[in-house]
Amino acid sequence: MTIEILHEHFLQCQSACTDTRKISKNCMFFALKGGNFNGNKFAKEAIKNGAAFAIIDEADYKISDQYLLVEDVLSALQDLALFHRKSLNIPIISITGSNGKTTTKELINAVLSKSYNTIATIGNLNNHIGVPLTLLSMSSSTEIGIVEMGANHQKEIEFLSNIALPDYGLITNFGKAHLEGFGSFEGVIKGKSELYDYLKANNKTIFVNQNDELQLKQVGNYTHTKKIGSQSKLIESQPYIALNYKNQTIKTHLTGAYNYNNVCVAIALGEHFKVPTQDIIDAIENYIPNNNRSQIVEKDGHQIILDAYNANPSSMIAALSNFNQLNNENKVVILGDMFELGDTAQEEHQGISDFASSLKLNKAIFVGENFYNITSKNTDSYYFKSFDDLKNDFENFNLENQLILIKGSRGMALERVLDLI
């Protein structure tokens, strides 16, 4: 099965899918393998449920012409995505960074979709499987593609860049995320900058925050660079950020001054692609964050900043710093463990505990084994080894009339705290 023939079959389909629970009629099913599963075993079920073709890599499962045999299903998915991307001949914008990737991607999509037919990464499907699926969701009617790229080790962004072939790229920031895989903060910078390396090598355009010295250093004197940050000015961050743009005030639904840079990116891309000014403003004002990202939730008289989608030391410090500046005398933080920090885990969790104790808080509540096992616990804070331990003791906390910040890594699922309030 050559890639050209596979692509001809794909063009007969409506979509690509890797999960039999999400089969849609006339899709192409890719029978991926994992440590505990063999997708080839589900190919028959995929066809039965409406898939037009099933891509398999074990001959025993080929029982009709609807089963297309390849050497390796994952490689076929990635190769097909690259071939399809080349056939589209549209501009692709790629986004990576330690924090704010998904919010930035959603803001860019909100702005550009005012003037173009756009396709953007769904949720955070930003890895070696998600990026190909995003590319395969684009069609001849797509005018601009927006591809989020995640990474937790070196060479991953390089690999994804060589599939997406971006024409434009940006890095939201460098932070202490995935230190276990990258090895160090310097490793993070090197790994994320692989996007810059690709763009430079192919004479493509870099968008860079003009106020981020680390990024400016990585970009250097590269000619095809557009600087972000001069188009607007932050004028309010209590609790939602507002900015002045072309003598107009944009009022957002985003909390946290750290989101200002994400808005600036969306404005810059909107201007570059000549989206009308009022459309840029409307798109940003109407964007409402979801999926536990910097959401402000009202529940039973409580005001809660729910930022429980993910966490690392950099994003935790940013969230706490912003929370500390909010105009409310009654504040509580509920913080969960940060994952993938490797040998630095205890040091980083100790640092967050110490930083929280320096803030004006009524209570600081920490959840997870990493926080529980730090060597120096603050006497005015509360530490729980697990969510269940917190749940069993939660009714002893009086959180009436408190402003509450909830933040932790995805694996902690701290949005469950809402059920306790």
XYZ file of C-alpha atoms in Angstrom:
421
model
C 0.000 0.000 0.000
C 1.786 3.133 -1.207
C 1.108 6.464 0.463
C -0.395 7.777 -2.776
C -2.953 4.961 -2.919
C -3.662 5.262 0.806
C -4.349 8.960 0.318
C -6.739 8.226 -2.542
C -8.677 5.952 -0.196
C -8.599 8.602 2.532
C -10.116 11.212 0.220
C -13.169 8.947 -0.031
C -13.614 9.217 3.747
C -15.115 11.910 5.948
C -12.584 11.724 8.792
C -9.829 9.740 10.513
C -10.326 7.895 13.796
C -8.260 5.788 16.197
C -10.959 4.893 18.745
C -13.819 2.482 18.006
C -15.920 4.289 20.624
C -15.834 7.385 18.400
C -16.398 5.820 14.993
C -18.320 8.054 12.590
C -19.884 6.945 9.335
C -17.466 6.703 6.409
C -14.346 7.380 8.506
C -10.905 5.785 8.127
C -10.003 3.764 11.219
C -6.338 3.422 12.207
C -5.725 0.279 14.254
C -3.005 1.616 16.546
C -1.184 -0.555 19.066
C -0.313 0.264 22.647
C 1.280 -1.400 25.637
C -1.977 -3.092 26.613
C -3.994 -3.198 23.405
C -3.839 -4.210 19.749
C -6.019 -2.056 17.520
C -6.030 -4.737 14.822
C -8.419 -6.689 17.026
C -10.940 -3.835 16.827
C -10.783 -3.328 13.055
C -13.795 -5.566 12.401
C -15.833 -3.660 14.975
C -14.829 -0.355 13.362
C -16.045 -1.518 9.936
C -19.260 -2.862 11.482
C -19.900 0.526 13.114
C -19.584 2.449 9.856
C -15.890 2.956 9.061
C -15.184 2.920 5.332
C -11.696 1.469 5.776
C -9.593 0.009 8.563
C -5.818 0.472 8.394
C -4.158 -2.639 9.836
C -0.613 -3.998 10.087
C -1.315 -7.682 10.743
C -2.331 -9.750 7.695
C -4.511 -12.131 9.728
C -7.077 -9.361 10.198
C -7.480 -8.584 6.468
C -10.846 -10.134 5.626
C -11.995 -7.841 2.804
C -10.911 -4.940 0.618
C -12.041 -2.557 3.368
C -9.015 -3.649 5.400
C -5.894 -1.895 4.115
C -2.641 -3.583 5.118
C 0.398 -1.414 5.896
C 3.748 -2.147 7.498
C 3.080 -0.082 10.626
C -0.190 1.700 11.409
C 1.320 4.568 13.415
C 3.875 5.327 10.707
C 1.137 5.127 8.086
C -0.958 7.643 10.052
C 1.967 10.043 10.290
C 3.064 9.585 6.674
C -0.495 10.060 5.442
C -0.840 13.253 7.497
C 2.355 14.647 5.954
C 1.268 13.705 2.433
C -2.176 15.220 3.036
C -0.682 18.392 4.508
C 1.442 18.873 1.365
C -1.620 18.418 -0.835
C -3.564 21.142 0.992
C -1.252 24.030 0.101
C -2.553 26.251 2.938
C -0.765 28.239 5.659
C -0.244 26.319 8.884
C 0.356 28.069 12.211
C 2.099 25.953 14.863
C 2.096 26.707 18.578
C 4.169 25.218 21.369
C 5.359 26.359 24.797
C 5.278 25.333 28.440
C 2.079 27.147 29.431
C -0.906 28.627 27.632
C -0.697 26.672 24.371
C -4.329 25.625 24.239
C -5.750 28.984 25.321
C -3.557 30.752 22.751
C -4.620 28.309 20.050
C -8.287 28.848 20.887
C -7.890 32.643 20.819
C -6.101 32.548 17.461
C -8.813 30.305 16.056
C -11.554 32.603 17.383
C -9.954 35.592 15.651
C -8.994 34.009 12.328
C -12.294 32.153 11.944
C -13.960 35.556 11.636
C -12.510 35.831 8.134
C -11.371 32.329 7.181
C -12.456 28.718 7.230
C -10.075 27.440 9.915
C -9.317 24.081 11.458
C -7.548 23.970 14.826
C -6.343 21.222 17.135
C -9.275 19.843 19.115
C -8.648 20.086 22.856
C -5.017 19.247 23.467
C -4.542 16.501 20.859
C -1.025 17.783 20.339
C 1.263 14.749 20.275
C 2.571 12.267 17.684
C -0.979 10.972 17.174
C -2.983 14.157 17.771
C -1.038 16.311 15.300
C -1.563 13.873 12.401
C -5.266 13.602 13.259
C -5.539 17.398 13.277
C -3.952 17.609 9.831
C -6.238 14.883 8.502
C -9.264 16.840 9.742
C -8.415 19.563 7.209
C -9.914 19.497 3.740
C -9.866 21.386 0.453
C -12.239 23.935 2.018
C -9.819 24.719 4.875
C -8.086 28.076 4.435
C -5.835 28.185 7.537
C -4.701 25.399 9.866
C -3.762 25.952 13.513
C -1.729 23.146 15.063
C -0.825 22.873 18.731
C 2.337 20.899 19.516
C 3.133 19.397 22.895
C 6.377 17.749 23.947
C 7.995 16.161 26.980
C 11.395 15.269 25.518
C 13.965 16.439 22.999
C 13.360 16.036 19.251
C 9.572 15.732 19.663
C 8.831 19.252 18.385
C 11.299 18.678 15.552
C 9.416 15.497 14.612
C 5.997 17.193 14.726
C 7.264 20.171 12.746
C 8.363 17.860 9.979
C 4.825 16.490 9.776
C 2.886 19.780 10.058
C 5.367 21.826 7.953
C 4.310 25.121 9.570
C 4.575 28.430 7.731
C 4.225 30.417 10.967
C 5.179 29.497 14.492
C 5.293 30.799 18.034
C 6.324 29.654 21.472
C 4.082 30.910 24.284
C 6.868 30.728 26.889
C 9.585 28.590 28.416
C 8.687 27.150 31.819
C 9.554 24.388 34.247
C 7.351 21.761 32.626
C 8.174 18.113 31.863
C 11.572 18.456 33.535
C 11.705 14.692 33.918
C 11.814 14.268 30.139
C 13.712 17.410 29.188
C 16.250 17.001 31.986
C 16.437 20.663 33.006
C 15.020 24.109 32.311
C 17.741 24.551 29.701
C 16.517 21.306 28.146
C 13.014 22.772 27.956
C 14.336 25.809 26.088
C 16.269 23.630 23.670
C 13.342 21.270 23.075
C 10.690 23.932 22.520
C 13.067 25.956 20.314
C 13.095 23.108 17.816
C 10.070 24.898 16.332
C 12.216 28.002 15.787
C 14.935 25.800 14.287
C 12.486 24.380 11.743
C 11.107 27.799 10.819
C 14.575 29.258 10.365
C 15.798 26.334 8.278
C 12.820 26.728 5.944
C 12.651 30.545 5.793
C 9.266 30.638 7.525
C 7.881 33.309 9.875
C 8.418 33.456 13.643
C 6.084 35.382 15.940
C 7.844 36.242 19.191
C 6.974 38.100 22.391
C 9.122 41.236 22.321
C 9.176 41.301 26.151
C 10.533 37.767 26.568
C 14.327 37.979 26.664
C 14.756 34.200 26.577
C 12.762 33.908 23.384
C 14.434 36.893 21.749
C 17.779 35.242 22.439
C 16.643 32.026 20.755
C 15.324 33.900 17.720
C 18.453 36.016 17.359
C 18.638 38.240 14.296
C 16.483 35.979 12.110
C 14.993 38.097 9.328
C 11.480 36.663 9.111
C 10.443 37.667 12.627
C 7.335 39.525 13.766
C 7.386 40.875 17.308
C 4.303 40.695 19.505
C 3.421 43.026 22.359
C 3.278 46.551 21.001
C -0.205 46.326 19.510
C -2.037 46.786 22.826
C -1.686 47.661 26.505
C -2.949 45.811 29.589
C -5.202 48.142 31.590
C -7.036 45.805 33.997
C -6.643 42.347 35.550
C -9.225 42.335 38.349
C -10.505 39.639 38.016
C -10.741 39.613 34.195
C -8.085 41.184 32.018
C -8.891 44.168 29.832
C -6.655 45.891 27.328
C -6.513 48.976 25.186
C -6.273 48.194 21.480
C -6.464 50.889 18.828
C -8.081 53.293 21.312
C -10.767 50.749 22.171
C -11.138 48.680 25.328
C -11.258 44.905 24.964
C -12.916 43.250 27.961
C -12.081 39.553 28.118
C -13.404 36.565 30.062
C -9.821 35.566 30.904
C -8.447 35.800 34.404
C -4.749 36.246 35.119
C -2.398 38.883 33.759
C -0.373 35.993 32.299
C -3.152 35.555 29.708
C -2.422 39.017 28.316
C 0.421 37.649 26.181
C -1.913 34.992 24.785
C -4.359 37.698 23.711
C -1.505 39.677 22.131
C -0.633 36.665 19.981
C -4.207 36.414 18.708
C -4.245 40.134 17.897
C -0.924 39.892 16.040
C -2.070 36.916 13.944
C -5.366 38.645 13.250
C -3.568 41.742 11.993
C -1.155 39.686 9.896
C -4.023 37.926 8.136
C -5.926 41.223 7.781
C -8.904 40.351 9.965
C -10.944 43.562 10.470
C -10.231 45.350 13.765
C -13.774 45.067 15.088
C -13.842 41.355 14.301
C -10.608 40.872 16.278
C -12.138 42.713 19.244
C -15.425 40.799 19.055
C -13.667 37.425 18.832
C -11.536 38.069 21.908
C -14.394 39.520 23.955
C -16.646 36.570 23.136
C -14.056 33.891 23.904
C -14.965 32.073 27.122
C -12.375 29.632 28.542
C -13.503 26.129 29.444
C -12.052 22.714 30.265
C -10.846 23.879 33.704
C -8.509 26.527 32.276
C -8.593 29.826 34.197
C -12.362 29.610 34.540
C -14.218 31.714 37.076
C -16.973 29.545 38.519
C -19.806 30.708 40.744
C -21.171 27.928 42.945
C -23.489 28.233 45.945
C -22.275 31.729 46.664
C -18.604 30.840 46.242
C -16.367 32.457 43.637
C -13.813 29.964 42.358
C -10.913 30.311 39.944
C -10.740 26.850 38.432
C -7.353 26.314 36.782
C -7.136 22.579 37.291
C -6.354 21.461 33.757
C -2.624 21.257 34.391
C 0.218 22.680 36.452
C 3.987 23.032 36.600
C 6.196 25.250 38.787
C 6.111 28.173 36.355
C 2.350 28.188 35.838
C 1.773 27.627 39.568
C 3.850 30.684 40.502
C 2.067 32.765 37.863
C -1.373 31.686 39.085
C -0.490 32.322 42.738
C 1.047 35.713 41.994
C -2.022 36.793 40.077
C -4.337 35.435 42.778
C -2.440 37.358 45.433
C -3.093 40.628 43.589
C -6.865 40.197 43.380
C -8.914 42.621 45.453
C -10.333 40.244 48.032
C -9.312 39.892 51.668
C -10.599 36.326 52.030
C -8.607 33.977 49.839
C -7.975 30.229 49.882
C -5.794 28.113 47.585
C -6.234 24.389 46.987
C -3.168 23.128 45.130
C -2.452 19.662 43.763
C 0.762 17.856 42.913
C 2.771 18.789 39.814
C 3.844 15.778 37.757
C 6.793 14.892 35.486
C 9.364 16.863 37.481
C 11.815 13.987 37.970
C 14.571 14.539 40.512
C 13.483 18.144 41.101
C 10.006 17.187 42.367
C 10.646 17.640 46.089
C 12.541 20.907 45.601
C 9.854 22.364 43.324
C 6.959 21.356 45.593
C 8.793 22.781 48.593
C 9.258 26.018 46.678
C 5.544 26.300 45.873
C 4.611 25.590 49.492
C 7.018 28.254 50.715
C 5.834 30.763 48.126
C 2.187 30.222 49.079
C 3.021 30.808 52.735
C 4.439 34.238 51.833
C 1.116 35.384 50.354
C -1.911 36.931 52.015
C -4.079 33.841 52.245
C -6.608 32.648 54.792
C -5.794 29.026 54.016
C -3.393 27.059 51.835
C -4.446 23.460 51.207
C -2.081 21.052 49.448
C -3.098 17.690 47.965
C -0.929 14.830 46.734
C 2.060 12.736 47.765
C 4.653 15.232 46.542
C 3.294 18.069 48.649
C 2.634 15.711 51.557
C 6.242 14.487 51.578
C 8.065 17.838 51.519
C 10.570 18.196 54.341
C 9.470 21.563 55.719
C 5.723 22.026 56.036
C 4.290 25.416 56.889
C 2.370 25.439 60.157
C -0.424 27.601 58.745
C -1.063 25.230 55.813
C -2.856 21.905 55.411
C -1.405 18.867 53.636
C -3.281 15.796 52.406
C -1.680 12.722 50.871
C -4.605 12.049 48.518
C -7.824 13.566 47.261
C -9.780 11.065 49.352
C -7.988 12.317 52.483
C -8.983 15.874 51.576
C -12.539 14.754 50.869
C -12.839 13.112 54.294
C -11.724 16.285 56.057
C -13.211 18.915 53.749
C -16.304 19.662 55.788
C -14.044 20.948 58.584
C -12.954 23.864 56.392
C -15.137 26.946 56.506
C -14.929 28.377 52.995
C -17.896 30.732 53.208
C -17.296 34.079 51.492
C -13.849 32.979 50.314
C -12.280 33.498 46.905
C -10.851 30.077 46.009
C -8.067 29.123 43.589
C -7.942 25.466 42.523
C -4.877 24.354 40.551
C -2.996 21.112 39.991
C -1.700 18.717 37.351
C -4.195 16.888 35.158
C -3.654 13.626 36.976
C -4.886 15.185 40.228
C -8.293 16.024 38.684
C -8.844 18.773 41.242
C -12.033 19.895 39.522
C -13.528 17.247 41.815
C -13.212 19.808 44.603
C -16.261 21.561 43.098
C -18.363 18.576 44.200
C -17.183 19.104 47.779
C -18.039 22.805 47.950
